[in-house]
Every structure is written in C-alpha cells, then in structure tokens.
Amino acid sequence: MLKEVWITIVVIATLGVLITAAITGVAAYAILDLPFIVALLLGAVLASTDPATLVPVFRQVKIKDRVAQTVMSESAFNDAMGAIVTFAVLGVAMGSTGFSAGDALLDLLKQSLIGILAGGILGYLAALLIRLTRNTVFLPSTLRLSPLWR
C-alpha cells in the first residue's frame, strides 16, 4: 500500500506541513493579535499533528484502506519536517542570522534517512526476536542462572 501512496505522503509531510504552519501562523496573527514571528512559531509547532485520534474513528467508520494508510503513514514522516520548521522559525525569532533553507533541507533529509535506517534495523531485529521466541516458553523452573548471576 505504501508503494501506491508514497508521493502523496511526501507531499503532505513536507509541503503540507509548511502550508499548515503558514496558514495557522497567519490566522494566529490575525485572530490572537500576536506578534507575527510568535504567530509563525505557534503555526510551526502546531503544523506537525499526529492523527492518533483518527485511528479509533477509522475502526468505526468504513474508510478506504488507501486513505487510512496515507493518513497514518504521513504522521510518521511529518515529525521531522515539523521539528525543522519549528527550529527554523525559532532561530529567526531569536535573531539568528545563520539560517539557511539549504541547511534546513539537508537536515530534513538526514533526519529522514536516519529514521528510516533505524526503523528498518529495529523492525528487522524485532521480527527476528519474535521468530526465535515464537515456540519458546520461559518458565521460572526452566531458567538456569549462570555462575556470574548467582
């Protein structure tokens, strides 16, 4: 399913987060009468939302698997983008002159690759551990302590 929706997930997790941050920031500026940079920071913090509340709804309301998978997968990928946007706006708000869109994009790529690599390794190790312990029952009477642990 991910092979079918990966482009949608990438667009929502990157451009979607930027657009949501901008719209939320402008709305906070207009409605809450906040300083513009503070309103943008609020928008950046809120842009990367987690649809965990939607999962129970998906169980009760019939929804296409493609839509459900897209929404749930996007939540796994948008956190890095949300963090980068938040720290970029925070850097500008604090007067940092060293902000670079290229550096921010490189940071997003680096965080994404590290996340994918860590997830793949941990997922493989978890599957291996489940396979190895599937038919093994650990009972206190069957456990033997080595001399180091006595």
Tab-separated table of N, CA and C in Angstrom:
chain	number	residue	atom	x	y	z
A	1	MET	N	0.820	-1.192	0.000
A	1	MET	CA	0.000	0.000	0.000
A	1	MET	C	0.872	1.268	0.000
A	2	LEU	N	1.981	1.224	0.730
A	2	LEU	CA	2.861	2.391	0.782
A	2	LEU	C	3.451	2.730	-0.577
A	3	LYS	N	3.687	1.711	-1.397
A	3	LYS	CA	4.222	1.959	-2.730
A	3	LYS	C	3.252	2.790	-3.568
A	4	GLU	N	1.974	2.641	-3.302
A	4	GLU	CA	0.960	3.356	-4.071
A	4	GLU	C	0.790	4.798	-3.617
A	5	VAL	N	1.072	5.088	-2.347
A	5	VAL	CA	0.754	6.412	-1.798
A	5	VAL	C	1.985	7.195	-1.355
A	6	TRP	N	3.179	6.752	-1.693
A	6	TRP	CA	4.376	7.406	-1.166
A	6	TRP	C	4.523	8.852	-1.629
A	7	ILE	N	4.124	9.144	-2.861
A	7	ILE	CA	4.231	10.520	-3.350
A	7	ILE	C	3.296	11.429	-2.554
A	8	THR	N	2.085	10.974	-2.321
A	8	THR	CA	1.130	11.744	-1.528
A	8	THR	C	1.666	11.981	-0.121
A	9	ILE	N	2.250	10.961	0.474
A	9	ILE	CA	2.787	11.075	1.834
A	9	ILE	C	3.916	12.101	1.873
A	10	VAL	N	4.820	12.054	0.897
A	10	VAL	CA	5.937	13.001	0.866
A	10	VAL	C	5.436	14.429	0.712
A	11	VAL	N	4.478	14.637	-0.171
A	11	VAL	CA	3.944	15.988	-0.391
A	11	VAL	C	3.241	16.498	0.872
A	12	ILE	N	2.429	15.664	1.488
A	12	ILE	CA	1.708	16.090	2.689
A	12	ILE	C	2.675	16.335	3.845
A	13	ALA	N	3.686	15.488	3.972
A	13	ALA	CA	4.613	15.606	5.100
A	13	ALA	C	5.600	16.755	4.939
A	14	THR	N	5.747	17.291	3.744
A	14	THR	CA	6.676	18.410	3.551
A	14	THR	C	5.898	19.690	3.244
A	15	LEU	N	5.362	19.791	2.054
A	15	LEU	CA	4.606	20.987	1.671
A	15	LEU	C	3.377	21.183	2.555
A	16	GLY	N	2.740	20.091	2.919
A	16	GLY	CA	1.557	20.181	3.779
A	16	GLY	C	1.883	20.795	5.130
A	17	VAL	N	3.016	20.405	5.702
A	17	VAL	CA	3.427	20.967	6.988
A	17	VAL	C	3.748	22.451	6.836
A	18	LEU	N	4.452	22.821	5.764
A	18	LEU	CA	4.772	24.238	5.535
A	18	LEU	C	3.511	25.081	5.334
A	19	ILE	N	2.589	24.583	4.543
A	19	ILE	CA	1.350	25.317	4.284
A	19	ILE	C	0.519	25.430	5.557
A	20	THR	N	0.422	24.344	6.310
A	20	THR	CA	-0.328	24.368	7.571
A	20	THR	C	0.292	25.345	8.556
A	21	ALA	N	1.631	25.353	8.642
A	21	ALA	CA	2.317	26.288	9.540
A	21	ALA	C	2.034	27.724	9.132
A	22	ALA	N	2.076	28.011	7.844
A	22	ALA	CA	1.840	29.372	7.366
A	22	ALA	C	0.399	29.810	7.617
A	23	ILE	N	-0.558	28.976	7.282
A	23	ILE	CA	-1.975	29.329	7.478
A	23	ILE	C	-2.279	29.508	8.966
A	24	THR	N	-1.795	28.594	9.793
A	24	THR	CA	-2.031	28.689	11.237
A	24	THR	C	-1.362	29.936	11.806
A	25	GLY	N	-0.147	30.225	11.339
A	25	GLY	CA	0.553	31.415	11.801
A	25	GLY	C	-0.172	32.694	11.429
A	26	VAL	N	-0.625	32.792	10.206
A	26	VAL	CA	-1.353	33.988	9.759
A	26	VAL	C	-2.674	34.117	10.524
A	27	ALA	N	-3.354	32.999	10.729
A	27	ALA	CA	-4.611	33.041	11.495
A	27	ALA	C	-4.353	33.462	12.940
A	28	ALA	N	-3.296	32.956	13.553
A	28	ALA	CA	-2.963	33.347	14.927
A	28	ALA	C	-2.609	34.822	14.991
A	29	TYR	N	-1.930	35.319	13.980
A	29	TYR	CA	-1.573	36.743	13.921
A	29	TYR	C	-2.833	37.610	13.835
A	30	ALA	N	-3.754	37.200	12.973
A	30	ALA	CA	-4.967	37.994	12.752
A	30	ALA	C	-5.965	37.876	13.905
A	31	ILE	N	-6.144	36.673	14.414
A	31	ILE	CA	-7.187	36.435	15.421
A	31	ILE	C	-6.693	36.729	16.836
A	32	LEU	N	-5.492	36.257	17.156
A	32	LEU	CA	-4.982	36.389	18.523
A	32	LEU	C	-4.177	37.662	18.741
A	33	ASP	N	-3.937	38.406	17.676
A	33	ASP	CA	-3.186	39.664	17.737
A	33	ASP	C	-1.798	39.460	18.360
A	34	LEU	N	-1.145	38.379	17.940
A	34	LEU	CA	0.216	38.083	18.400
A	34	LEU	C	1.219	38.776	17.490
A	35	PRO	N	2.427	39.020	17.971
A	35	PRO	CA	3.473	39.467	17.049
A	35	PRO	C	3.640	38.427	15.944
A	36	PHE	N	3.955	38.878	14.748
A	36	PHE	CA	3.952	37.969	13.598
A	36	PHE	C	4.902	36.775	13.777
A	37	ILE	N	6.106	37.005	14.295
A	37	ILE	CA	7.054	35.904	14.441
A	37	ILE	C	6.581	34.896	15.488
A	38	VAL	N	5.913	35.381	16.536
A	38	VAL	CA	5.359	34.481	17.552
A	38	VAL	C	4.205	33.675	16.959
A	39	ALA	N	3.389	34.318	16.143
A	39	ALA	CA	2.288	33.624	15.477
A	39	ALA	C	2.825	32.544	14.532
A	40	LEU	N	3.913	32.845	13.802
A	40	LEU	CA	4.522	31.832	12.929
A	40	LEU	C	5.099	30.678	13.734
A	41	LEU	N	5.683	30.987	14.881
A	41	LEU	CA	6.211	29.928	15.743
A	41	LEU	C	5.077	29.029	16.235
A	42	LEU	N	3.968	29.619	16.621
A	42	LEU	CA	2.800	28.828	17.024
A	42	LEU	C	2.331	27.947	15.867
A	43	GLY	N	2.279	28.509	14.671
A	43	GLY	CA	1.881	27.728	13.499
A	43	GLY	C	2.837	26.585	13.224
A	44	ALA	N	4.141	26.831	13.393
A	44	ALA	CA	5.138	25.782	13.155
A	44	ALA	C	5.014	24.653	14.167
A	45	VAL	N	4.752	25.010	15.415
A	45	VAL	CA	4.616	23.993	16.461
A	45	VAL	C	3.375	23.136	16.218
A	46	LEU	N	2.297	23.753	15.784
A	46	LEU	CA	1.042	23.021	15.596
A	46	LEU	C	0.937	22.320	14.239
A	47	ALA	N	1.806	22.623	13.310
A	47	ALA	CA	1.678	22.098	11.946
A	47	ALA	C	1.884	20.595	11.862
A	48	SER	N	2.746	20.068	12.671
A	48	SER	CA	3.044	18.639	12.620
A	48	SER	C	2.154	17.902	13.616
A	49	THR	N	0.944	17.637	13.209
A	49	THR	CA	-0.008	16.991	14.106
A	49	THR	C	0.011	15.486	13.925
A	50	ASP	N	-0.444	14.795	14.928
A	50	ASP	CA	-0.470	13.335	14.899
A	50	ASP	C	-1.923	12.872	14.823
A	51	PRO	N	-2.283	12.094	13.806
A	51	PRO	CA	-3.678	11.688	13.663
A	51	PRO	C	-4.044	10.469	14.513
A	52	ALA	N	-3.422	10.323	15.681
A	52	ALA	CA	-3.727	9.175	16.541
A	52	ALA	C	-5.205	9.143	16.920
A	53	THR	N	-5.826	10.296	16.986
A	53	THR	CA	-7.250	10.332	17.324
A	53	THR	C	-8.115	9.797	16.183
A	54	LEU	N	-7.550	9.745	14.985
A	54	LEU	CA	-8.328	9.251	13.844
A	54	LEU	C	-8.379	7.732	13.774
A	55	VAL	N	-7.409	7.051	14.365
A	55	VAL	CA	-7.362	5.587	14.270
A	55	VAL	C	-8.625	4.952	14.839
A	56	PRO	N	-9.106	5.354	16.025
A	56	PRO	CA	-10.370	4.775	16.506
A	56	PRO	C	-11.556	5.101	15.595
A	57	VAL	N	-11.520	6.282	14.984
A	57	VAL	CA	-12.593	6.649	14.056
A	57	VAL	C	-12.561	5.729	12.843
A	58	PHE	N	-11.351	5.414	12.350
A	58	PHE	CA	-11.218	4.528	11.200
A	58	PHE	C	-11.771	3.138	11.497
A	59	ARG	N	-11.758	2.736	12.749
A	59	ARG	CA	-12.293	1.415	13.110
A	59	ARG	C	-13.816	1.406	13.101
A	60	GLN	N	-14.422	2.560	13.372
A	60	GLN	CA	-15.877	2.633	13.445
A	60	GLN	C	-16.508	3.053	12.122
A	61	VAL	N	-15.823	3.913	11.391
A	61	VAL	CA	-16.347	4.405	10.117
A	61	VAL	C	-15.584	3.719	8.994
A	62	LYS	N	-16.317	3.171	8.041
A	62	LYS	CA	-15.675	2.490	6.917
A	62	LYS	C	-14.993	3.527	6.038
A	63	ILE	N	-13.691	3.354	5.872
A	63	ILE	CA	-12.908	4.273	5.058
A	63	ILE	C	-11.995	3.431	4.165
A	64	LYS	N	-11.672	3.926	3.002
A	64	LYS	CA	-10.816	3.179	2.089
A	64	LYS	C	-9.451	2.944	2.723
A	65	ASP	N	-8.905	1.755	2.509
A	65	ASP	CA	-7.598	1.411	3.070
A	65	ASP	C	-6.519	2.390	2.605
A	66	ARG	N	-6.610	2.824	1.374
A	66	ARG	CA	-5.611	3.745	0.823
A	66	ARG	C	-5.597	5.070	1.591
A	67	VAL	N	-6.771	5.591	1.908
A	67	VAL	CA	-6.866	6.852	2.644
A	67	VAL	C	-6.358	6.664	4.071
A	68	ALA	N	-6.783	5.609	4.729
A	68	ALA	CA	-6.349	5.348	6.101
A	68	ALA	C	-4.840	5.165	6.166
A	69	GLN	N	-4.282	4.410	5.247
A	69	GLN	CA	-2.834	4.179	5.223
A	69	GLN	C	-2.074	5.469	4.955
A	70	THR	N	-2.604	6.311	4.075
A	70	THR	CA	-1.952	7.585	3.779
A	70	THR	C	-1.914	8.470	5.008
A	71	VAL	N	-3.022	8.583	5.700
A	71	VAL	CA	-3.093	9.442	6.885
A	71	VAL	C	-2.175	8.925	7.989
A	72	MET	N	-2.197	7.626	8.241
A	72	MET	CA	-1.372	7.066	9.317
A	72	MET	C	0.114	7.113	8.969
A	73	SER	N	0.464	6.875	7.722
A	73	SER	CA	1.868	6.903	7.321
A	73	SER	C	2.412	8.322	7.314
A	74	GLU	N	1.593	9.262	6.916
A	74	GLU	CA	2.034	10.659	6.883
A	74	GLU	C	2.428	11.131	8.272
A	75	SER	N	1.729	10.650	9.285
A	75	SER	CA	2.048	11.075	10.647
A	75	SER	C	3.427	10.601	11.076
A	76	ALA	N	3.891	9.530	10.491
A	76	ALA	CA	5.223	9.026	10.835
A	76	ALA	C	6.324	9.851	10.181
A	77	PHE	N	6.010	10.516	9.079
A	77	PHE	CA	7.028	11.251	8.333
A	77	PHE	C	7.007	12.763	8.570
A	78	ASN	N	5.918	13.292	9.121
A	78	ASN	CA	5.828	14.747	9.225
A	78	ASN	C	6.527	15.313	10.451
A	79	ASP	N	6.896	14.479	11.412
A	79	ASP	CA	7.516	14.987	12.636
A	79	ASP	C	8.853	15.667	12.369
A	80	ALA	N	9.672	15.081	11.532
A	80	ALA	CA	10.975	15.686	11.226
A	80	ALA	C	10.791	17.043	10.561
A	81	MET	N	9.875	17.130	9.633
A	81	MET	CA	9.624	18.405	8.956
A	81	MET	C	9.093	19.435	9.940
A	82	GLY	N	8.181	19.029	10.816
A	82	GLY	CA	7.650	19.945	11.822
A	82	GLY	C	8.734	20.462	12.753
A	83	ALA	N	9.655	19.577	13.142
A	83	ALA	CA	10.754	19.989	14.020
A	83	ALA	C	11.674	20.983	13.310
A	84	ILE	N	11.963	20.730	12.058
A	84	ILE	CA	12.850	21.617	11.304
A	84	ILE	C	12.205	22.990	11.113
A	85	VAL	N	10.933	23.028	10.771
A	85	VAL	CA	10.241	24.302	10.594
A	85	VAL	C	10.198	25.061	11.926
A	86	THR	N	9.902	24.347	13.004
A	86	THR	CA	9.841	24.987	14.320
A	86	THR	C	11.185	25.597	14.705
A	87	PHE	N	12.261	24.824	14.545
A	87	PHE	CA	13.578	25.344	14.916
A	87	PHE	C	14.048	26.451	13.969
A	88	ALA	N	13.635	26.397	12.709
A	88	ALA	CA	13.991	27.470	11.777
A	88	ALA	C	13.303	28.772	12.178
A	89	VAL	N	12.009	28.705	12.473
A	89	VAL	CA	11.278	29.911	12.891
A	89	VAL	C	11.813	30.400	14.234
A	90	LEU	N	12.121	29.475	15.135
A	90	LEU	CA	12.677	29.860	16.434
A	90	LEU	C	14.030	30.552	16.264
A	91	GLY	N	14.845	30.050	15.351
A	91	GLY	CA	16.136	30.683	15.067
A	91	GLY	C	15.968	32.097	14.549
A	92	VAL	N	15.008	32.298	13.650
A	92	VAL	CA	14.740	33.636	13.127
A	92	VAL	C	14.198	34.532	14.248
A	93	ALA	N	13.319	33.982	15.082
A	93	ALA	CA	12.735	34.760	16.177
A	93	ALA	C	13.788	35.198	17.182
A	94	MET	N	14.801	34.375	17.380
A	94	MET	CA	15.845	34.708	18.346
A	94	MET	C	16.959	35.542	17.723
A	95	GLY	N	16.806	35.878	16.462
A	95	GLY	CA	17.759	36.760	15.815
A	95	GLY	C	18.949	36.052	15.199
A	96	SER	N	18.856	34.771	15.016
A	96	SER	CA	19.948	34.032	14.394
A	96	SER	C	20.048	34.414	12.925
A	97	THR	N	21.216	34.813	12.519
A	97	THR	CA	21.405	35.207	11.118
A	97	THR	C	21.940	34.053	10.284
A	98	GLY	N	22.198	32.921	10.913
A	98	GLY	CA	22.794	31.792	10.212
A	98	GLY	C	21.797	30.833	9.604
A	99	PHE	N	20.511	31.209	9.501
A	99	PHE	CA	19.519	30.306	8.936
A	99	PHE	C	19.721	30.156	7.437
A	100	SER	N	19.634	28.907	6.978
A	100	SER	CA	19.770	28.625	5.564
A	100	SER	C	18.731	27.572	5.176
A	101	ALA	N	17.962	27.855	4.136
A	101	ALA	CA	16.966	26.894	3.659
A	101	ALA	C	17.646	25.614	3.190
A	102	GLY	N	18.806	25.739	2.578
A	102	GLY	CA	19.550	24.553	2.130
A	102	GLY	C	19.977	23.688	3.299
A	103	ASP	N	20.464	24.320	4.375
A	103	ASP	CA	20.853	23.560	5.564
A	103	ASP	C	19.641	22.883	6.195
A	104	ALA	N	18.503	23.580	6.208
A	104	ALA	CA	17.283	23.003	6.766
A	104	ALA	C	16.833	21.798	5.946
A	105	LEU	N	16.921	21.905	4.623
A	105	LEU	CA	16.548	20.795	3.750
A	105	LEU	C	17.498	19.619	3.931
A	106	LEU	N	18.791	19.906	4.056
A	106	LEU	CA	19.772	18.850	4.304
A	106	LEU	C	19.509	18.174	5.643
A	107	ASP	N	19.136	18.959	6.651
A	107	ASP	CA	18.808	18.398	7.963
A	107	ASP	C	17.583	17.500	7.876
A	108	LEU	N	16.572	17.913	7.109
A	108	LEU	CA	15.379	17.083	6.905
A	108	LEU	C	15.761	15.762	6.253
A	109	LEU	N	16.573	15.814	5.224
A	109	LEU	CA	16.999	14.602	4.533
A	109	LEU	C	17.775	13.686	5.479
A	110	LYS	N	18.690	14.268	6.247
A	110	LYS	CA	19.492	13.488	7.188
A	110	LYS	C	18.610	12.826	8.246
A	111	GLN	N	17.681	13.580	8.833
A	111	GLN	CA	16.807	13.017	9.853
A	111	GLN	C	15.911	11.931	9.265
A	112	SER	N	15.434	12.131	8.055
A	112	SER	CA	14.582	11.128	7.415
A	112	SER	C	15.346	9.836	7.174
A	113	LEU	N	16.557	9.945	6.643
A	113	LEU	CA	17.355	8.750	6.370
A	113	LEU	C	17.723	8.013	7.648
A	114	ILE	N	18.086	8.750	8.698
A	114	ILE	CA	18.405	8.109	9.977
A	114	ILE	C	17.169	7.404	10.530
A	115	GLY	N	16.009	8.043	10.438
A	115	GLY	CA	14.770	7.438	10.914
A	115	GLY	C	14.407	6.182	10.150
A	116	ILE	N	14.556	6.228	8.835
A	116	ILE	CA	14.246	5.054	8.012
A	116	ILE	C	15.220	3.920	8.317
A	117	LEU	N	16.493	4.241	8.441
A	117	LEU	CA	17.501	3.231	8.754
A	117	LEU	C	17.261	2.614	10.131
A	118	ALA	N	17.033	3.457	11.133
A	118	ALA	CA	16.784	2.950	12.486
A	118	ALA	C	15.516	2.107	12.524
A	119	GLY	N	14.461	2.563	11.859
A	119	GLY	CA	13.219	1.800	11.813
A	119	GLY	C	13.391	0.455	11.129
A	120	GLY	N	14.145	0.446	10.042
A	120	GLY	CA	14.392	-0.821	9.339
A	120	GLY	C	15.182	-1.804	10.187
A	121	ILE	N	16.231	-1.317	10.828
A	121	ILE	CA	17.061	-2.200	11.664
A	121	ILE	C	16.270	-2.710	12.856
A	122	LEU	N	15.582	-1.804	13.558
A	122	LEU	CA	14.808	-2.226	14.726
A	122	LEU	C	13.651	-3.140	14.343
A	123	GLY	N	13.010	-2.874	13.224
A	123	GLY	CA	11.945	-3.751	12.748
A	123	GLY	C	12.461	-5.135	12.412
A	124	TYR	N	13.626	-5.193	11.755
A	124	TYR	CA	14.231	-6.490	11.429
A	124	TYR	C	14.591	-7.252	12.696
A	125	LEU	N	15.192	-6.561	13.654
A	125	LEU	CA	15.568	-7.213	14.911
A	125	LEU	C	14.344	-7.686	15.691
A	126	ALA	N	13.274	-6.896	15.690
A	126	ALA	CA	12.048	-7.309	16.363
A	126	ALA	C	11.451	-8.541	15.699
A	127	ALA	N	11.426	-8.574	14.372
A	127	ALA	CA	10.904	-9.744	13.663
A	127	ALA	C	11.758	-10.974	13.933
A	128	LEU	N	13.072	-10.788	13.977
A	128	LEU	CA	13.973	-11.895	14.285
A	128	LEU	C	13.739	-12.410	15.696
A	129	LEU	N	13.585	-11.514	16.651
A	129	LEU	CA	13.348	-11.912	18.034
A	129	LEU	C	12.018	-12.633	18.181
A	130	ILE	N	10.991	-12.154	17.509
A	130	ILE	CA	9.684	-12.816	17.560
A	130	ILE	C	9.782	-14.209	16.962
A	131	ARG	N	10.496	-14.339	15.849
A	131	ARG	CA	10.639	-15.650	15.209
A	131	ARG	C	11.408	-16.622	16.102
A	132	LEU	N	12.433	-16.140	16.765
A	132	LEU	CA	13.245	-17.005	17.619
A	132	LEU	C	12.524	-17.426	18.891
A	133	THR	N	11.639	-16.579	19.400
A	133	THR	CA	10.957	-16.882	20.663
A	133	THR	C	9.535	-17.384	20.476
A	134	ARG	N	9.127	-17.594	19.263
A	134	ARG	CA	7.743	-17.991	18.995
A	134	ARG	C	7.365	-19.290	19.703
A	135	ASN	N	8.201	-20.302	19.663
A	135	ASN	CA	7.878	-21.599	20.245
A	135	ASN	C	8.580	-21.838	21.576
A	136	THR	N	9.155	-20.827	22.139
A	136	THR	CA	9.868	-20.969	23.396
A	136	THR	C	9.013	-20.418	24.525
A	137	VAL	N	8.869	-21.213	25.579
A	137	VAL	CA	8.133	-20.765	26.750
A	137	VAL	C	9.139	-20.575	27.869
A	138	PHE	N	9.149	-19.395	28.442
A	138	PHE	CA	10.070	-19.100	29.519
A	138	PHE	C	9.346	-19.255	30.854
A	139	LEU	N	9.630	-20.347	31.543
A	139	LEU	CA	9.067	-20.586	32.863
A	139	LEU	C	10.188	-20.487	33.892
A	140	PRO	N	9.874	-20.037	35.102
A	140	PRO	CA	10.928	-19.918	36.118
A	140	PRO	C	11.685	-21.216	36.361
A	141	SER	N	11.008	-22.361	36.258
A	141	SER	CA	11.690	-23.632	36.514
A	141	SER	C	12.661	-23.996	35.397
A	142	THR	N	12.479	-23.443	34.214
A	142	THR	CA	13.365	-23.784	33.104
A	142	THR	C	14.548	-22.827	32.993
A	143	LEU	N	14.501	-21.731	33.729
A	143	LEU	CA	15.601	-20.782	33.660
A	143	LEU	C	16.743	-21.231	34.546
A	144	ARG	N	17.915	-21.194	33.997
A	144	ARG	CA	19.088	-21.542	34.782
A	144	ARG	C	19.979	-20.315	34.832
A	145	LEU	N	20.443	-19.997	36.029
A	145	LEU	CA	21.316	-18.850	36.190
A	145	LEU	C	22.760	-19.268	36.021
A	146	SER	N	23.498	-18.479	35.302
A	146	SER	CA	24.918	-18.762	35.129
A	146	SER	C	25.645	-18.421	36.424
A	147	PRO	N	26.865	-18.933	36.618
A	147	PRO	CA	27.605	-18.634	37.848
A	147	PRO	C	27.808	-17.134	38.051
A	148	LEU	N	27.843	-16.360	36.988
A	148	LEU	CA	28.040	-14.916	37.143
A	148	LEU	C	26.834	-14.229	37.769
A	149	TRP	N	25.678	-14.824	37.632
A	149	TRP	CA	24.458	-14.177	38.093
A	149	TRP	C	23.926	-14.741	39.406
A	150	ARG	N	24.607	-15.674	40.013
A	150	ARG	CA	24.116	-16.275	41.257
A	150	ARG	C	24.319	-15.385	42.429
